[in-house]
């Protein structure tokens, strides 16, 4: 079972996210990751425990007063660092975490690949990341509307959290 944590506020997000992920460890997981944002969007993720994510991130730039975090239990794609969440959109503007299953991800992925999107992972989550970005650009809508339109195309049961450099307050 997956777990999702998010923070947006006046303080640094890193400690809040790590503590939140630690509180979700009892649910079971195979990998963990976080995205942090101030001006830049930074992703740290790793196969293994939250403590291993902490060790990997030590010494890195962990600043940011916005962030999202995830513990993953693999459903699509094997347990590894590449398949760990968050996933970035092709432009690097959007980071997305997803808990659940997107049943029609393979059909959507085929369409996106034909349109030039490159996939790094084997997850259904990355499909949604690219789909939101494509709709946002193609339809010239804001992030919230792009998410709404993308979710109309998705079949499944899920929860998501998104962070965006271009839309930091959404």
C-alpha positions as a Markdown table, in Angstrom:
| # | Residue | x | y | z |
|---|---|---|---|---|
| 1 | Unk | 0.0 | 0.0 | 0.0 |
| 2 | Unk | 1.3 | 3.5 | -0.9 |
| 3 | Unk | 1.4 | 6.6 | 1.2 |
| 4 | Unk | 1.3 | 10.3 | 0.2 |
| 5 | Unk | 2.4 | 13.3 | 2.1 |
| 6 | Unk | 2.5 | 17.0 | 1.0 |
| 7 | Unk | 3.5 | 20.3 | 2.5 |
| 8 | Unk | 3.1 | 23.9 | 1.5 |
| 9 | Unk | 3.8 | 26.6 | 4.1 |
| 10 | Unk | 6.3 | 29.0 | 5.6 |
| 11 | Unk | 8.8 | 26.4 | 6.9 |
| 12 | Unk | 11.1 | 24.1 | 5.0 |
| 13 | Unk | 9.2 | 21.0 | 3.7 |
| 14 | Unk | 11.9 | 18.4 | 4.0 |
| 15 | Unk | 11.6 | 17.5 | 7.7 |
| 16 | Unk | 7.8 | 17.5 | 7.5 |
| 17 | Unk | 7.9 | 15.1 | 4.5 |
| 18 | Unk | 10.4 | 12.7 | 6.0 |
| 19 | Unk | 8.4 | 12.5 | 9.3 |
| 20 | Unk | 5.2 | 12.0 | 7.4 |
| 21 | Unk | 6.8 | 9.2 | 5.3 |
| 22 | Unk | 8.1 | 7.6 | 8.5 |
| 23 | Unk | 4.6 | 7.6 | 9.9 |
| 24 | Unk | 3.4 | 5.7 | 6.8 |
| 25 | Unk | 6.1 | 3.0 | 6.9 |
| 26 | Unk | 3.9 | 0.6 | 8.8 |
| 27 | Unk | 1.8 | 0.3 | 5.6 |
| 28 | Unk | 4.6 | -1.5 | 3.8 |
| 29 | Unk | 6.4 | -0.2 | 0.7 |
| 30 | Unk | 9.4 | -0.9 | -1.5 |
| 31 | Unk | 10.6 | 2.6 | -2.3 |
| 32 | Unk | 10.3 | 6.2 | -1.2 |
| 33 | Unk | 10.8 | 9.7 | -2.8 |
| 34 | Unk | 10.2 | 13.4 | -2.4 |
| 35 | Unk | 10.0 | 16.5 | -4.5 |
| 36 | Unk | 11.0 | 19.8 | -3.0 |
| 37 | Unk | 10.4 | 23.2 | -4.6 |
| 38 | Unk | 11.5 | 26.8 | -4.1 |
| 39 | Unk | 12.6 | 28.2 | -7.4 |
| 40 | Unk | 13.8 | 24.8 | -8.6 |
| 41 | Unk | 12.1 | 21.5 | -8.5 |
| 42 | Unk | 14.3 | 18.8 | -6.9 |
| 43 | Unk | 13.6 | 15.1 | -6.9 |
| 44 | Unk | 15.1 | 12.6 | -4.5 |
| 45 | Unk | 14.0 | 9.0 | -4.6 |
| 46 | Unk | 15.4 | 5.6 | -3.8 |
| 47 | Unk | 14.5 | 1.9 | -3.7 |
| 48 | Unk | 14.3 | 0.9 | 0.0 |
| 49 | Unk | 13.5 | 2.4 | 3.3 |
| 50 | Unk | 12.8 | 6.1 | 4.2 |
| 51 | Unk | 16.0 | 6.0 | 6.2 |
| 52 | Unk | 17.9 | 5.1 | 3.0 |
| 53 | Unk | 16.2 | 8.0 | 1.2 |
| 54 | Unk | 17.4 | 10.3 | 4.0 |
| 55 | Unk | 21.0 | 9.0 | 3.7 |
| 56 | Unk | 20.9 | 9.4 | 0.0 |
| 57 | Unk | 19.6 | 13.0 | 0.3 |
| 58 | Unk | 22.1 | 14.0 | 3.0 |
| 59 | Unk | 24.4 | 16.8 | 1.8 |
| 60 | Unk | 22.0 | 17.7 | -1.1 |
| 61 | Unk | 20.1 | 20.9 | -1.4 |
| 62 | Unk | 16.9 | 20.1 | 0.6 |
| 63 | Unk | 15.5 | 23.6 | 0.7 |
| 64 | Unk | 12.0 | 24.3 | -0.3 |
| 65 | Unk | 8.8 | 25.4 | 1.4 |
| 66 | Unk | 6.7 | 23.2 | -0.9 |
| 67 | Unk | 7.0 | 19.5 | -1.2 |
| 68 | Unk | 5.4 | 16.1 | -1.9 |
| 69 | Unk | 6.5 | 12.7 | -0.6 |
| 70 | Unk | 5.6 | 9.1 | -1.4 |
| 71 | Unk | 6.1 | 5.5 | -0.2 |
| 72 | Unk | 5.4 | 3.1 | -3.1 |
| 73 | Unk | 4.3 | -0.5 | -3.2 |
| 74 | Unk | 4.8 | -1.6 | -6.8 |
| 75 | Unk | 1.8 | -2.4 | -9.0 |
| 76 | Unk | 3.1 | -1.4 | -12.4 |
| 77 | Unk | 6.9 | -1.8 | -12.9 |
| 78 | Unk | 9.3 | -3.5 | -10.6 |
| 79 | Unk | 10.6 | -2.1 | -7.3 |
| 80 | Unk | 13.5 | 0.2 | -8.2 |
| 81 | Unk | 14.7 | 3.8 | -8.0 |
| 82 | Unk | 13.5 | 4.6 | -11.6 |
| 83 | Unk | 10.0 | 3.5 | -10.8 |
| 84 | Unk | 9.9 | 5.2 | -7.4 |
| 85 | Unk | 7.7 | 8.4 | -7.2 |
| 86 | Unk | 7.7 | 11.3 | -7.8 |
| 87 | Unk | 7.7 | 11.3 | -11.6 |
| 88 | Unk | 8.7 | 14.3 | -13.6 |
| 89 | Unk | 6.9 | 15.5 | -16.8 |
| 90 | Unk | 9.0 | 15.6 | -19.9 |
| 91 | Unk | 9.8 | 19.3 | -19.5 |
| 92 | Unk | 10.6 | 18.9 | -15.8 |
| 93 | Unk | 7.9 | 21.4 | -14.8 |
| 94 | Unk | 5.5 | 18.9 | -13.1 |
| 95 | Unk | 6.2 | 16.3 | -10.4 |
| 96 | Unk | 3.4 | 13.9 | -9.6 |
| 97 | Unk | 2.8 | 11.2 | -7.0 |
| 98 | Unk | 0.0 | 8.7 | -7.5 |
| 99 | Unk | -1.6 | 6.1 | -5.3 |
| 100 | Unk | -3.8 | 3.5 | -7.1 |
| 101 | Unk | -4.1 | 2.0 | -10.5 |
| 102 | Unk | -4.7 | 3.6 | -13.9 |
| 103 | Unk | -6.3 | 0.8 | -15.8 |
| 104 | Unk | -6.0 | 2.3 | -19.3 |
| 105 | Unk | -2.4 | 3.5 | -18.9 |
| 106 | Unk | -1.2 | 1.4 | -21.7 |
| 107 | Unk | -3.6 | 2.9 | -24.3 |
| 108 | Unk | -2.7 | 6.4 | -23.1 |
| 109 | Unk | 1.0 | 5.6 | -23.2 |
| 110 | Unk | 0.8 | 4.4 | -26.8 |
| 111 | Unk | -0.8 | 7.8 | -27.8 |
| 112 | Unk | 1.8 | 9.8 | -25.9 |
| 113 | Unk | 4.7 | 7.8 | -27.3 |
| 114 | Unk | 3.4 | 8.5 | -30.8 |
| 115 | Unk | 3.4 | 12.2 | -30.0 |
| 116 | Unk | 7.0 | 12.1 | -28.9 |
| 117 | Unk | 6.9 | 11.6 | -25.2 |
| 118 | Unk | 9.8 | 9.6 | -23.7 |
| 119 | Unk | 9.1 | 7.3 | -20.7 |
| 120 | Unk | 11.8 | 6.6 | -18.2 |
| 121 | Unk | 9.8 | 4.2 | -15.9 |
| 122 | Unk | 7.5 | 1.3 | -16.3 |
| 123 | Unk | 4.8 | 2.9 | -14.1 |
| 124 | Unk | 1.2 | 3.9 | -14.8 |
| 125 | Unk | 2.0 | 7.1 | -12.9 |
| 126 | Unk | 4.4 | 8.5 | -15.4 |
| 127 | Unk | 1.6 | 8.3 | -18.0 |
| 128 | Unk | -0.5 | 10.7 | -16.0 |
| 129 | Unk | 2.4 | 13.1 | -15.5 |
| 130 | Unk | 2.9 | 13.4 | -19.3 |
| 131 | Unk | -0.8 | 13.5 | -20.1 |
| 132 | Unk | -1.4 | 16.5 | -17.7 |
| 133 | Unk | 1.6 | 18.3 | -19.3 |
| 134 | Unk | 0.4 | 17.7 | -22.8 |
| 135 | Unk | -3.2 | 18.9 | -22.0 |
| 136 | Unk | -1.8 | 22.0 | -20.3 |
| 137 | Unk | 0.3 | 22.9 | -23.3 |
| 138 | Unk | -2.1 | 21.8 | -26.1 |
| 139 | Unk | -5.3 | 23.3 | -24.6 |
| 140 | Unk | -3.5 | 26.4 | -23.1 |
| 141 | Unk | -5.2 | 25.9 | -19.7 |
| 142 | Unk | -3.9 | 26.3 | -16.2 |
| 143 | Unk | -2.7 | 23.3 | -14.2 |
| 144 | Unk | -5.9 | 22.7 | -12.3 |
| 145 | Unk | -7.9 | 22.5 | -15.5 |
| 146 | Unk | -5.3 | 20.3 | -17.1 |
| 147 | Unk | -5.5 | 17.9 | -14.2 |
| 148 | Unk | -9.3 | 17.9 | -14.4 |
| 149 | Unk | -9.3 | 17.2 | -18.1 |
| 150 | Unk | -6.6 | 14.5 | -17.8 |
| 151 | Unk | -8.5 | 12.7 | -15.1 |
| 152 | Unk | -11.5 | 12.6 | -17.4 |
| 153 | Unk | -9.4 | 10.4 | -19.7 |
| 154 | Unk | -8.2 | 8.1 | -17.0 |
| 155 | Unk | -9.9 | 4.9 | -15.8 |
| 156 | Unk | -9.1 | 3.6 | -12.4 |
| 157 | Unk | -9.1 | 4.3 | -8.7 |
| 158 | Unk | -6.4 | 6.7 | -7.4 |
| 159 | Unk | -5.3 | 9.7 | -5.4 |
| 160 | Unk | -2.7 | 12.1 | -6.8 |
| 161 | Unk | -0.6 | 15.1 | -5.6 |
| 162 | Unk | 1.2 | 17.4 | -8.0 |
| 163 | Unk | 3.8 | 20.2 | -7.7 |
| 164 | Unk | 4.7 | 22.5 | -10.5 |
| 165 | Unk | 7.4 | 25.1 | -11.1 |
| 166 | Unk | 5.2 | 27.1 | -13.5 |
| 167 | Unk | 2.2 | 27.0 | -11.1 |
| 168 | Unk | 3.8 | 27.0 | -7.7 |
| 169 | Unk | 0.7 | 28.2 | -5.8 |
| 170 | Unk | -1.7 | 25.7 | -7.4 |
